[in-house]
Short mmCIF file of C-alpha atoms and ligand atoms in Angstrom, two decimals:
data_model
loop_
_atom_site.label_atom_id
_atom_site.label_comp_id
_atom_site.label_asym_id
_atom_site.label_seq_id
_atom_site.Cartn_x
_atom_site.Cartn_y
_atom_site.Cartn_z
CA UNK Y 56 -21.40 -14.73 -2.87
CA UNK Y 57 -24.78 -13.94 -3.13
CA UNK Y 58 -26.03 -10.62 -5.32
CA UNK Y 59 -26.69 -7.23 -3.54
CA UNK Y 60 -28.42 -4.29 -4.60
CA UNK Y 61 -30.55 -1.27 -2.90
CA UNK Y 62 -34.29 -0.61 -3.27
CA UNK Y 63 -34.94 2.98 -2.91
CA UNK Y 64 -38.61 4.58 -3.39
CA UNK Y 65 -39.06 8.59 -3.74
CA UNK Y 66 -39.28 9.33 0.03
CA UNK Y 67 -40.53 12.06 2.29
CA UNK Y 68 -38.27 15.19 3.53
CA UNK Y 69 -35.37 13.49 5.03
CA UNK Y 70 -35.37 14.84 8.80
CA UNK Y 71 -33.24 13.88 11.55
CA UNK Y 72 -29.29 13.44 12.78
CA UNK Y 73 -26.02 11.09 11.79
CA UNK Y 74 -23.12 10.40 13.15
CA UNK Y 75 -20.49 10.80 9.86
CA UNK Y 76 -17.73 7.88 9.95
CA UNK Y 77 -14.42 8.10 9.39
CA UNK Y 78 -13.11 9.00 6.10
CA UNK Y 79 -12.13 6.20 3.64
CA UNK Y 80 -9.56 8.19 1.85
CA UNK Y 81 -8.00 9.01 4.94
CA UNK Y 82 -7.83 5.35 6.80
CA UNK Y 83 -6.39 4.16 3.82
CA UNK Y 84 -2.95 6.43 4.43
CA UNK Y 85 -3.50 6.18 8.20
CA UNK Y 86 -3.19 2.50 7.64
CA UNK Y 87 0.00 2.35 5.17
CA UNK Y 88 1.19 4.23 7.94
CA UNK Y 89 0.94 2.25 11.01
CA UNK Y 90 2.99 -0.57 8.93
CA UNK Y 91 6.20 1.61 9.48
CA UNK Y 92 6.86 0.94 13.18
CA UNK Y 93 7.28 -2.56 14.93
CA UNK Y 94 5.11 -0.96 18.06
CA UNK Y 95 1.26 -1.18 17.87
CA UNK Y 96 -0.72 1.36 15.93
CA UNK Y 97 -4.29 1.99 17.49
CA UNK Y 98 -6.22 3.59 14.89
CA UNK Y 99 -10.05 4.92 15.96
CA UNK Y 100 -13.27 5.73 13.49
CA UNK Y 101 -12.31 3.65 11.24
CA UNK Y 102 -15.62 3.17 8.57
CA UNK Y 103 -16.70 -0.32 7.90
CA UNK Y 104 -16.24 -0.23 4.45
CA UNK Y 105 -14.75 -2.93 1.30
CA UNK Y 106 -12.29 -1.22 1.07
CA UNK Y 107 -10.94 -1.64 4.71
CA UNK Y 108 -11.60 -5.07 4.44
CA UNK Y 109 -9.22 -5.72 1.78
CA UNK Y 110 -6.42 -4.22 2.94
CA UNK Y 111 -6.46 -6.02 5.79
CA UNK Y 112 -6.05 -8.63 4.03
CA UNK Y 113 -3.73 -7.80 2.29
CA UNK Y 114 -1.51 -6.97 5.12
CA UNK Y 115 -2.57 -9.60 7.35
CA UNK Y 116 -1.17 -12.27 4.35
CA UNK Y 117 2.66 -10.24 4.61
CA UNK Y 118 2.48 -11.23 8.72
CA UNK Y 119 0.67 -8.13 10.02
CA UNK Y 120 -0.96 -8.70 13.42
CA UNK Y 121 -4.29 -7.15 12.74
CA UNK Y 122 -6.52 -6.89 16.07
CA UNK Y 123 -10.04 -5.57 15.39
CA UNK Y 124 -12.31 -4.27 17.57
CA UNK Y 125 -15.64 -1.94 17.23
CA UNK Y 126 -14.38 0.78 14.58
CA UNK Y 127 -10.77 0.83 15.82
CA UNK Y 128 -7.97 -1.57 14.03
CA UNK Y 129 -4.17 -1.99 15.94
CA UNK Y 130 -1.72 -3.15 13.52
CA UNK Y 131 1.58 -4.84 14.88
CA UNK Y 132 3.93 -4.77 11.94
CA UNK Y 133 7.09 -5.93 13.45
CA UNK Y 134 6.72 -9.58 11.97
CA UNK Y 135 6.21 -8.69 8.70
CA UNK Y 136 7.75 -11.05 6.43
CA UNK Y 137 8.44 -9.53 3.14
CA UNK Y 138 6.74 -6.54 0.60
CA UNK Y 139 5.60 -8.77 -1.81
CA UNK Y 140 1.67 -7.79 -1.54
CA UNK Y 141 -0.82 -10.04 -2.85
CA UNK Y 142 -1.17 -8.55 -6.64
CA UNK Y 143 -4.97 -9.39 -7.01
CA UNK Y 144 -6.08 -7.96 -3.89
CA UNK Y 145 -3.85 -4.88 -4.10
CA UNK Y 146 -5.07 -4.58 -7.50
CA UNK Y 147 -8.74 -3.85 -6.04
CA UNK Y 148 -8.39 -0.75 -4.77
CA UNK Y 149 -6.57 2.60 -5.37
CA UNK Y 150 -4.62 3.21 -2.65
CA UNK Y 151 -2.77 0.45 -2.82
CA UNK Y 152 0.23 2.20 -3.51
CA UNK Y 153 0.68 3.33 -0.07
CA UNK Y 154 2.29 0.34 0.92
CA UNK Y 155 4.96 1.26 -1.56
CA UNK Y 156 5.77 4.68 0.41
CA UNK Y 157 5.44 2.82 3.62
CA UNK Y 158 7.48 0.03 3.17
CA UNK Y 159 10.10 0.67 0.61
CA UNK Y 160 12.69 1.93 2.93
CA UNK Y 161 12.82 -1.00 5.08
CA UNK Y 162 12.06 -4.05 2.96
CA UNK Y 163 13.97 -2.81 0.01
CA UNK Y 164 11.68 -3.72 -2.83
CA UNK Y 165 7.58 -3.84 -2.94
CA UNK Y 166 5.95 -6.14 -5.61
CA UNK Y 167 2.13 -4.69 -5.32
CA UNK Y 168 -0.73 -5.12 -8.45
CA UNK Y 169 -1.74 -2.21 -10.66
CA UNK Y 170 -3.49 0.24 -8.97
CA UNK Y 171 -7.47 -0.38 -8.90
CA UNK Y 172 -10.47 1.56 -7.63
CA UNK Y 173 -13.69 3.47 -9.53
CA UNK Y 174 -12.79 3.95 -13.40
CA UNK Y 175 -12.14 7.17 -14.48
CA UNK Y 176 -10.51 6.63 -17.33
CA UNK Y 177 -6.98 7.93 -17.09
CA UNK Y 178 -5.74 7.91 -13.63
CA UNK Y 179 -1.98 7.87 -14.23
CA UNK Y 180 0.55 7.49 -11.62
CA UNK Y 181 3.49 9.09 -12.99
CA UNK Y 182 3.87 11.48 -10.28
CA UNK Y 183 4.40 8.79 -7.56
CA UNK Y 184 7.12 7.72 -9.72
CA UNK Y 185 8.75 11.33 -9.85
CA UNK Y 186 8.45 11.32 -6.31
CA UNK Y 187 9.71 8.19 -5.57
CA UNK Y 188 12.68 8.24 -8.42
CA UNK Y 189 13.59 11.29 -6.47
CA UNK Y 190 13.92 9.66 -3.74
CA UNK Y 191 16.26 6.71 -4.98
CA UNK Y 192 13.57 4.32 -6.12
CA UNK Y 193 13.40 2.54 -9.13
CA UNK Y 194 10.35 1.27 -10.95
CA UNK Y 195 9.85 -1.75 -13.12
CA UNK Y 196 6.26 -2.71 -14.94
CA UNK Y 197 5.26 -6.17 -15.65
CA UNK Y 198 2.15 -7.61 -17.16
CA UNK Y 199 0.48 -7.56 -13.84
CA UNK Y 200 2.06 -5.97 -11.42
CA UNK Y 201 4.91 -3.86 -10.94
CA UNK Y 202 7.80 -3.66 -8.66
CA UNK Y 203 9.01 -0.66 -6.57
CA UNK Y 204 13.25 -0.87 -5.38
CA UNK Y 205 15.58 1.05 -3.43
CA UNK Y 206 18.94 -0.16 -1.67
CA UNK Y 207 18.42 3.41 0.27
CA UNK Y 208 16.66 6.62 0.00
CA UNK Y 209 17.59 9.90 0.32
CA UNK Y 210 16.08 13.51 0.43
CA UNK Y 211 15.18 15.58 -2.53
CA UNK Y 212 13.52 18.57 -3.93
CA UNK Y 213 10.08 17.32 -5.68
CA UNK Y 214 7.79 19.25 -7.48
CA UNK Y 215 4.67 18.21 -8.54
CA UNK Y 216 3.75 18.48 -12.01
CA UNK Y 217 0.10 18.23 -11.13
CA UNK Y 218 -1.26 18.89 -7.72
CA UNK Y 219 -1.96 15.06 -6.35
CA UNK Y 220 -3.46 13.59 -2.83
CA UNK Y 221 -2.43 10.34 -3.86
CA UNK Y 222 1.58 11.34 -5.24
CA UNK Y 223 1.35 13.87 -2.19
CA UNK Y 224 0.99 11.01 0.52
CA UNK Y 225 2.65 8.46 -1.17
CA UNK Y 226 5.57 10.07 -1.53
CA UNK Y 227 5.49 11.76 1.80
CA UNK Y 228 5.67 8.23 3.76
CA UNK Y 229 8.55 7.29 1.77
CA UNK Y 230 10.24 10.47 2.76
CA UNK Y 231 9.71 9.69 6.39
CA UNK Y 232 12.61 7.28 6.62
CA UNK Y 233 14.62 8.98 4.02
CA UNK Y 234 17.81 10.05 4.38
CA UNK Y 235 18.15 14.07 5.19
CA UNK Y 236 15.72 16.90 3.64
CA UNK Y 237 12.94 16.54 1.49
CA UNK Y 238 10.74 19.35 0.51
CA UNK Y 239 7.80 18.77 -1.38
CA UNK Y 240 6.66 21.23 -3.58
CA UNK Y 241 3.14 21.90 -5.21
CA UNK Y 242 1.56 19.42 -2.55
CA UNK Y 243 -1.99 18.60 -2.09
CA UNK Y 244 -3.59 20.27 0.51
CA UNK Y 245 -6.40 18.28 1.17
CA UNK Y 246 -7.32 17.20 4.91
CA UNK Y 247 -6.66 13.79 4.57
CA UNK Y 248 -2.60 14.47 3.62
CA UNK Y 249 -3.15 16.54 6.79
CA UNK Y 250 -4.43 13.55 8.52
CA UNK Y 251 -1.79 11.56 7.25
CA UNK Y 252 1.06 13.88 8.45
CA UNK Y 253 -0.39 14.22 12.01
CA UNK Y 254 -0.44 10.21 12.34
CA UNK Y 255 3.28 10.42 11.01
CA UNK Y 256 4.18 13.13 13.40
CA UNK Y 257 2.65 11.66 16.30
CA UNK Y 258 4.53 8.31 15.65
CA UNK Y 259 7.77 10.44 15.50
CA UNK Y 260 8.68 11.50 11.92
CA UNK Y 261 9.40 15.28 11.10
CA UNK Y 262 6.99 16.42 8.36
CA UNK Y 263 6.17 20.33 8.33
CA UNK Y 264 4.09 22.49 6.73
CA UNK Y 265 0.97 19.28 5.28
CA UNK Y 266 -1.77 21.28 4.38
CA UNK Y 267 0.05 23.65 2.23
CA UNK Y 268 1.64 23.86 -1.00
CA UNK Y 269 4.95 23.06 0.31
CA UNK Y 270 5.77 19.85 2.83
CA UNK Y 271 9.39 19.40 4.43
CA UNK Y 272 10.19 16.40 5.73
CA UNK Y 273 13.37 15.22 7.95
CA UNK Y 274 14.34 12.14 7.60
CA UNK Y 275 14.33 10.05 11.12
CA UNK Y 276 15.53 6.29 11.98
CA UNK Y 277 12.74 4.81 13.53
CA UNK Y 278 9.04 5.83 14.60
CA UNK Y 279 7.00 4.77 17.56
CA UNK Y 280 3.50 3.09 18.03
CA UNK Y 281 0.25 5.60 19.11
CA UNK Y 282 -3.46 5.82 19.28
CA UNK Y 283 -4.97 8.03 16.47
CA UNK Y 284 -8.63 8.83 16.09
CA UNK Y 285 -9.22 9.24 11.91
CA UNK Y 286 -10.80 12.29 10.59
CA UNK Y 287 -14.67 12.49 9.66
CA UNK Y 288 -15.25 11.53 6.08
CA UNK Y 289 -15.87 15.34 4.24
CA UNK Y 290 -17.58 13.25 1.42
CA UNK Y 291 -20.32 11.26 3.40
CA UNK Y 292 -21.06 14.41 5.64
CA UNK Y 293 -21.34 16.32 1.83
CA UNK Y 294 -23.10 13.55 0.39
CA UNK Y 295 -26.16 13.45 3.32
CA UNK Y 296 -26.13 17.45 3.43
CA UNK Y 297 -26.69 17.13 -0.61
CA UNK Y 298 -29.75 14.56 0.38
CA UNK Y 299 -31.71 17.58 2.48
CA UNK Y 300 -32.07 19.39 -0.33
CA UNK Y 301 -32.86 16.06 -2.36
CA UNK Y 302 -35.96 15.56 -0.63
CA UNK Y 303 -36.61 18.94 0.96
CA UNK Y 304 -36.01 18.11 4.61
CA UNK Y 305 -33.73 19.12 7.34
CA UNK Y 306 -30.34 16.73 8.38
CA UNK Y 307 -27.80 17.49 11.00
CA UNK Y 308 -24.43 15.87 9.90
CA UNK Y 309 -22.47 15.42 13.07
CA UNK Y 310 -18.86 14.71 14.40
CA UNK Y 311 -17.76 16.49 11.03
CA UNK Y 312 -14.97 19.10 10.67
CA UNK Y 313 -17.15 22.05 9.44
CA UNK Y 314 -14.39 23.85 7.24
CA UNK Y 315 -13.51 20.39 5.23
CA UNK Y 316 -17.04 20.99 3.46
CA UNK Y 317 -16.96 25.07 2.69
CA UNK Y 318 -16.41 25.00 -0.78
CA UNK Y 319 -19.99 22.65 -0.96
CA UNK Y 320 -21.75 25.01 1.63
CA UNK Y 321 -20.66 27.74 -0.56
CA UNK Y 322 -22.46 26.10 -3.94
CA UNK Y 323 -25.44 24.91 -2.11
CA UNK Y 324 -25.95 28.24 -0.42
CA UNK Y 325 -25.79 29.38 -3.97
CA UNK Y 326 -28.51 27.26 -5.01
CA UNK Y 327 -30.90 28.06 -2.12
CA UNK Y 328 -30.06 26.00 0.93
CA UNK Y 329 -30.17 27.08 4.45
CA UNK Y 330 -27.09 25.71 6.84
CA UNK Y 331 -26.42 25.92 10.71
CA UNK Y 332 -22.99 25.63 11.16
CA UNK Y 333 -21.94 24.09 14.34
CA UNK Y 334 -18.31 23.56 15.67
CA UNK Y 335 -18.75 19.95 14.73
CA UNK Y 336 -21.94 19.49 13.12
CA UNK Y 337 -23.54 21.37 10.07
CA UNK Y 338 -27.72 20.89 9.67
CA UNK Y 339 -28.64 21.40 6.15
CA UNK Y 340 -32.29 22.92 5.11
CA UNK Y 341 -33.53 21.52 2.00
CA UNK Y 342 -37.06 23.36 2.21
CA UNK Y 343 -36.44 26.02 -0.02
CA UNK Y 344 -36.68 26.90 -4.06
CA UNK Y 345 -33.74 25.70 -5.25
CA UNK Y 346 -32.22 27.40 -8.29
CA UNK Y 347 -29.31 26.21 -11.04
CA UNK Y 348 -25.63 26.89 -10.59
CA UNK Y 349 -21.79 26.14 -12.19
CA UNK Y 350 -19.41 24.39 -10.59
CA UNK Y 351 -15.92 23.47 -11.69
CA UNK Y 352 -14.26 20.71 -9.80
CA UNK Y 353 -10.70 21.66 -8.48
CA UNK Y 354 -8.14 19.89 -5.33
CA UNK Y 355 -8.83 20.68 -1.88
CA UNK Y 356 -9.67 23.59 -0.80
CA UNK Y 357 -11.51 24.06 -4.45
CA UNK Y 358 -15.06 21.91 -5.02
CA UNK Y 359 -14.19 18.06 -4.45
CA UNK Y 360 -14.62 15.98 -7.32
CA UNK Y 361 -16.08 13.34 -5.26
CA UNK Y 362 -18.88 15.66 -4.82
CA UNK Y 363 -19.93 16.51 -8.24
CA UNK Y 364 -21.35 13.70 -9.15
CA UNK Y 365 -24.55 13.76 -5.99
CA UNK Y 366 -24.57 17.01 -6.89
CA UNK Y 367 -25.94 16.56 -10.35
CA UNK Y 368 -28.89 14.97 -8.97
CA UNK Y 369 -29.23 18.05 -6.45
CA UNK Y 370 -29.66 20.32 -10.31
CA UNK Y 371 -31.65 18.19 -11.79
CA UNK Y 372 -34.39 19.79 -9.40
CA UNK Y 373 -33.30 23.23 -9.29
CA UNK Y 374 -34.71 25.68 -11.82
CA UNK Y 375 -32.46 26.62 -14.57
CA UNK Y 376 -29.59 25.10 -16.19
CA UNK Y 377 -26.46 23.98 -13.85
CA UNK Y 378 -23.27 22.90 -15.31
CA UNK Y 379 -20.95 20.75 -13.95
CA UNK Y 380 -17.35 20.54 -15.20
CA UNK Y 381 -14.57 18.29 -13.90
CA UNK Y 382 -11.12 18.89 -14.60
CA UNK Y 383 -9.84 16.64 -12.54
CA UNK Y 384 -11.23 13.59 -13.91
CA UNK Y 385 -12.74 14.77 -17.16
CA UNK Y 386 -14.41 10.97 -17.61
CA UNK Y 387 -16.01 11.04 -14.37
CA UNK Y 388 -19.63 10.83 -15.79
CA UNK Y 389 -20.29 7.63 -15.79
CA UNK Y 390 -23.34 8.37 -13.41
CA UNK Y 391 -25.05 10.67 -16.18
CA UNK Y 392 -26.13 7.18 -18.31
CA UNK Y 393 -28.00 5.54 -15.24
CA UNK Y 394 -29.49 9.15 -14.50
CA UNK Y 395 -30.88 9.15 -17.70
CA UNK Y 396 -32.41 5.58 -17.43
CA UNK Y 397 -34.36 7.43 -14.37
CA UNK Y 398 -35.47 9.72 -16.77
CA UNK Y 399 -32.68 12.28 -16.61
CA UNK Y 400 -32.18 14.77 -19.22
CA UNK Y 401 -28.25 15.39 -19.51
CA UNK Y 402 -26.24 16.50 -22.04
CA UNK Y 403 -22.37 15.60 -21.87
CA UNK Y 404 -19.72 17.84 -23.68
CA UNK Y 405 -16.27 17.14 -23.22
CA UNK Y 406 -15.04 17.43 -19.69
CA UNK Y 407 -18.93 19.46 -18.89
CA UNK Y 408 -22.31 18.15 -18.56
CA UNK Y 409 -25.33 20.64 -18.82
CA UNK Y 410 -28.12 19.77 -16.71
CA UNK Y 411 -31.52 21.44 -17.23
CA UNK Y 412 -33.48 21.66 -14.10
CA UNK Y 413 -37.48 20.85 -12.85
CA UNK Y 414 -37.02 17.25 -13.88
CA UNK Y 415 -39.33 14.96 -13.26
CA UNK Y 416 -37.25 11.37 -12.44
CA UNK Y 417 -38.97 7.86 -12.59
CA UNK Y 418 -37.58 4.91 -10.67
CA UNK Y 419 -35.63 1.94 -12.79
CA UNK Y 420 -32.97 -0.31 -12.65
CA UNK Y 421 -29.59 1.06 -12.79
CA UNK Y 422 -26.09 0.42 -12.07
CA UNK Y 423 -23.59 1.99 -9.47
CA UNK Y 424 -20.38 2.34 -11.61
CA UNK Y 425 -18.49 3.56 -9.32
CA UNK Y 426 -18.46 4.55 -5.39
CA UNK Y 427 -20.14 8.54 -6.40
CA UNK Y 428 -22.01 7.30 -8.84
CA UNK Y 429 -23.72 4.97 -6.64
CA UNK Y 430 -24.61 7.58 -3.96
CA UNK Y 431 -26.15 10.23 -6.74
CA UNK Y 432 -28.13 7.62 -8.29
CA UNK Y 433 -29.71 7.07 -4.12
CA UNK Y 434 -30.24 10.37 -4.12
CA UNK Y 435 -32.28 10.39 -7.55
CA UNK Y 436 -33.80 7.20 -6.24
CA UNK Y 437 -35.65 9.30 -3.54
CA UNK Y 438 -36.88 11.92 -5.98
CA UNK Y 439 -38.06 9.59 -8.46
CA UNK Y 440 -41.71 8.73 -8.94
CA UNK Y 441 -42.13 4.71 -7.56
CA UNK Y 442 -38.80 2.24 -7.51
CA UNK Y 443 -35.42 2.71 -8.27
CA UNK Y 444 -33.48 -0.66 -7.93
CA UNK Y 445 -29.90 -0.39 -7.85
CA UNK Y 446 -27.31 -2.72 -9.13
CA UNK Y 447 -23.44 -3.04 -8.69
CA UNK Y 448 -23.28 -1.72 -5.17
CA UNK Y 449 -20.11 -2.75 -3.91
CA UNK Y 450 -19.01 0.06 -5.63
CA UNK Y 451 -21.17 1.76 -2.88
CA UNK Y 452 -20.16 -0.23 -0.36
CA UNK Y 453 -16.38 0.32 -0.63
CA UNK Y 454 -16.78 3.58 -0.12
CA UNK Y 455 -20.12 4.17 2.25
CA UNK Y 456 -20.80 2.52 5.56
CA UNK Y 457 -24.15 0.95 6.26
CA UNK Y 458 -25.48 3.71 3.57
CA UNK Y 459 -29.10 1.95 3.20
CA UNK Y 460 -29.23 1.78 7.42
CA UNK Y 461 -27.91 5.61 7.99
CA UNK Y 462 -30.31 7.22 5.19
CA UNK Y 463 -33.54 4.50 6.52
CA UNK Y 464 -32.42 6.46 9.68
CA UNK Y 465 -33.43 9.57 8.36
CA UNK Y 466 -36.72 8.61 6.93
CA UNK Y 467 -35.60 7.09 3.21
CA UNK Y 468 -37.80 4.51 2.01
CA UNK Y 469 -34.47 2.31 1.06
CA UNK Y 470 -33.74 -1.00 1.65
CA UNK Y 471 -30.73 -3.52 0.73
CA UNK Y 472 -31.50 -6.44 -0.63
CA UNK Y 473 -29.90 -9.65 -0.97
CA UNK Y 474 -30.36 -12.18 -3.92
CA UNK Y 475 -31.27 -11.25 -7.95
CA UNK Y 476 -32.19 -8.07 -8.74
CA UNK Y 477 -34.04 -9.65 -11.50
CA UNK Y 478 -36.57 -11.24 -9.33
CA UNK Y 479 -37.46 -7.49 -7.52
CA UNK Y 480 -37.78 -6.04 -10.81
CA UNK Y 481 -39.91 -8.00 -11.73
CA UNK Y 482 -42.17 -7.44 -9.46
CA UNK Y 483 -41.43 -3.51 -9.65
CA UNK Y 484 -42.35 -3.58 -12.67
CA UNK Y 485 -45.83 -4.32 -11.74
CA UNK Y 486 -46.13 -1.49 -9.06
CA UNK Y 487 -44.99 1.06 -11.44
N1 LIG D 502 -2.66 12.59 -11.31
C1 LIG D 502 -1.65 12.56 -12.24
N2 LIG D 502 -0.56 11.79 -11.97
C2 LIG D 502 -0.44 11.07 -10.82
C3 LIG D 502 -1.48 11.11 -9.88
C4 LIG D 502 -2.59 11.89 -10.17
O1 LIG D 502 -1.71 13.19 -13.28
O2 LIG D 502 0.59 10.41 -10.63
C5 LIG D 502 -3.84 13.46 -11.57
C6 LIG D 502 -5.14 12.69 -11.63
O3 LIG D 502 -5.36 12.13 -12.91
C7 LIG D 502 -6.13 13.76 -11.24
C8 LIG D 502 -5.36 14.61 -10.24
O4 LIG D 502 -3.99 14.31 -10.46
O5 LIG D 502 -6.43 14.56 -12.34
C9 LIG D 502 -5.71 14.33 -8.80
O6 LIG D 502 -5.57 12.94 -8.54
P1 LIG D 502 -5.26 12.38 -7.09
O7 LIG D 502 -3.94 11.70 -7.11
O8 LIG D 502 -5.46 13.44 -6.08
O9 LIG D 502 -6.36 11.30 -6.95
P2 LIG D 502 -6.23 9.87 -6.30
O10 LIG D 502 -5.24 9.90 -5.20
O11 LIG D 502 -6.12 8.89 -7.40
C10 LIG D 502 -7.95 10.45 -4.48
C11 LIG D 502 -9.16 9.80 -3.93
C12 LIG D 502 -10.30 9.95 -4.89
C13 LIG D 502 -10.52 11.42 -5.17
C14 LIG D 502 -9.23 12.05 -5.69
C15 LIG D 502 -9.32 13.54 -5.94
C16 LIG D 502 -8.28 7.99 -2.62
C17 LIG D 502 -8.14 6.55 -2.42
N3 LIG D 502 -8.91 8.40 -3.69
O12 LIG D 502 -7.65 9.75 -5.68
O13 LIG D 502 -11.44 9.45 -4.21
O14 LIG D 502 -11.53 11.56 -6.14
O15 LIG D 502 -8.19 11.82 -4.73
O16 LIG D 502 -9.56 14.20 -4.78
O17 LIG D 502 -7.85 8.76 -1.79
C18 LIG D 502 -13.58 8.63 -4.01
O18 LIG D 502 -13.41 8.55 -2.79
O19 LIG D 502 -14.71 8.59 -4.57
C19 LIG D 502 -12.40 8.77 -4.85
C20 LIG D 502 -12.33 8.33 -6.08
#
């Protein structure tokens, strides 16, 4: 497969209107999902993204009927042979472990790879284990993969140690076919267990109360196929409203669920920025002096972690210090290296990093370690002086849909490229 990376040169005030796609973090629950009837599942906005791609893979190698059409997938699961998932491909994204929650009940026991997806460092999974334990299920590790088995499940109290989307919707789809009550305690409340839970609901399972602390679930026998549209992804809509302020111009994000995105309106309000808020569309003005702020990363309805990281290019412009902090994934700085190559001046300490502001940026080669990463190190790309070539994109591309096309759409000067990177550094490295 031939090499890809993005060429992105500091650009004018990004002005104009997107349509946001449908959120990856969703789709990949909506998806587990529609394996748990034998009816067709119609799902709708569904992003064109690596991620996607995989897992239908994946599920198409188990005996999945997967039709797809323009942004919509129907999955026909009722000739599914067997849970025993392809371990490399499982093992290439995170979510992965869905297909344990949605298929344990009926095929018994799911072999699936170790969970994969942007390095963090730690990103245990001991709470989908509680969960599932709870449940009836037992777990057994191997060098690479593991194996998930229940003869039946049944309903249970859970609490979660830690508040999880992951253990939250995991757990929740194996609850839908378990036997009697389960109540799950300490839940995620982000929208995309929400999203999850409404899919569930409308194929016929009994789940109240997603989107708060505490989710009860009835067990049922059997769900039914639907048509369900996915929600807007809250991290591309946050990640081009971030890019107005970038470059100082004016974007409308549109089809987006306004209150998904408060806690970042709230921060960059903080910092200076102007917003419209729409019933489904937000416009973001970047035009203004921006100044430094804190932010501490915390679950849904607290500031995303997801969003930290193209916010630290937004501070590295502002005047004054900002610190950023992440709690939730204390290693998530692997962007603050390749910011530096751009010229960045960042200093990490422990789970902060302390970001003086006015910095001037100048474009280089660096290398999108993972899928937030990627999109802060754009963003720098169109504040830095001359050419910022970016490396390691599919990264990006797991997680962003036609990124180089949507921001080009807006006025970027961003390209993606196909072949070495070497060979257009070279000649960068002339121009700048
Ligand atoms: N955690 C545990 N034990 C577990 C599971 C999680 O301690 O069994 C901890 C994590 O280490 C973390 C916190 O709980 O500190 C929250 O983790 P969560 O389970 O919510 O994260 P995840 O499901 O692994 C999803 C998204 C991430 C997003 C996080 C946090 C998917 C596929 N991934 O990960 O998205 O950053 O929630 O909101 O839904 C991204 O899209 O860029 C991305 C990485």
């Amino acid at each position: 497969m031939k090499e890809k990376y993005i060429v992105v040169k500091k650009s004018d005030p990004l002005q104009g209107s997107l349509a946001v796609p449908g959120s990856k973090n969703a789709v990949l629950g909506l998806l587990a999902a529609a394996l748990m009837t034998d009816e067709d599942v119609k799902i709708e906005n569904i992003p064109q993204i690596l991620d996607v791609k995989v897992l239908c893979e994946i599920v198409a190698d188990i005996g999945v009927d997967v039709h797809e059409t323009d942004h919509q997938l129907i999955f026909n699961a009722k000739n599914i042979k067997h849970a025993e998932l392809n371990t490399a491909l499982t093992s290439k994204f995170r979510a992965s472990y869905y297909f344990i929650g949605a298929l344990i009940s009926k095929y018994k026991k799911v072999k699936i790879g170790y969970p994969g997806g942007d390095d963090f460092g730690s990103r245990p999974i001991d709470q989908h284990e509680k969960g599932l334990t709870a449940l009836g299920a037992t777990f057994n590790y191997y060098k690479d993969y593991y194996t998930v088995e229940a003869e039946r499940l049944k309903g249970a109290d859970i609490y979660f140690d830690v508040i999880t989307s992951g253990a939250t919707i995991n757990v929740m789809l194996a609850s839908v076919f378990a036997e009697g009550k389960t109540t799950l305690t300490n839940a995620a409340r982000d929208p995309e267990v929400v999203d999850v839970a409404n899919l569930l609901n409308k194929m016929g399972a009994n789940i109240r109360g997603a989107g708060t602390s505490k989710i009860i679930i009835h067990g049922v026998n059997t769900l039914k196929g639907c048509d369900y549209q996915t929600i807007p992804d809250r991290l591309i809509a946050g990640t081009f409203l971030i890019a107005a302020g970038v470059t100082g111009g004016q974007v409308t994000v549109r089809d987006v669920i306004p209150e998904h995105l408060t806690s970042l309106l709230e921060k960059l309000t903080e910092m200076g920025m102007t917003f419209e808020v729409g019933n489904n569309s937000i416009t973001a003005y970047g035009d203004h002096n921006l100044k430094a702020t804190r932010v501490k990363t915390g679950m849904y309805p607290l500031f995303a972690t997801d969003l930290q990281q193209p916010l630290t290019s937004l501070m590295l412009k502002a005047s004054g210090k900002s610190i950023v902090t992440d709690p939730i994934f204390p290693n998530r700085f692997r962007h603050i290296h390749q910011l530096s190559k751009l010229g960045a001046v960042i200093e990490k300490r422990k789970a902060s990093v302390f970001i003086p502001g006015n910095q001037k940026l100048k474009g280089a080669r660096v290398e999108a370690l993972d899928v937030r990463a990627g999109s802060s190190l754009i963003l720098a790309g169109l504040m830095a002086e001359g050419t910022t070539i970016i490396t390691d994109i599919d990264h990006i591309l797991r997680g962003y849909e036609n990124v180089t096309s949507l921001f080009a759409k807006l006025g970027a000067d961003i390209t993606l490229e196909n072949g070495s990177a070497d060979k257009s550094l070279h000649h960068v490295s002339k121009i700048i």
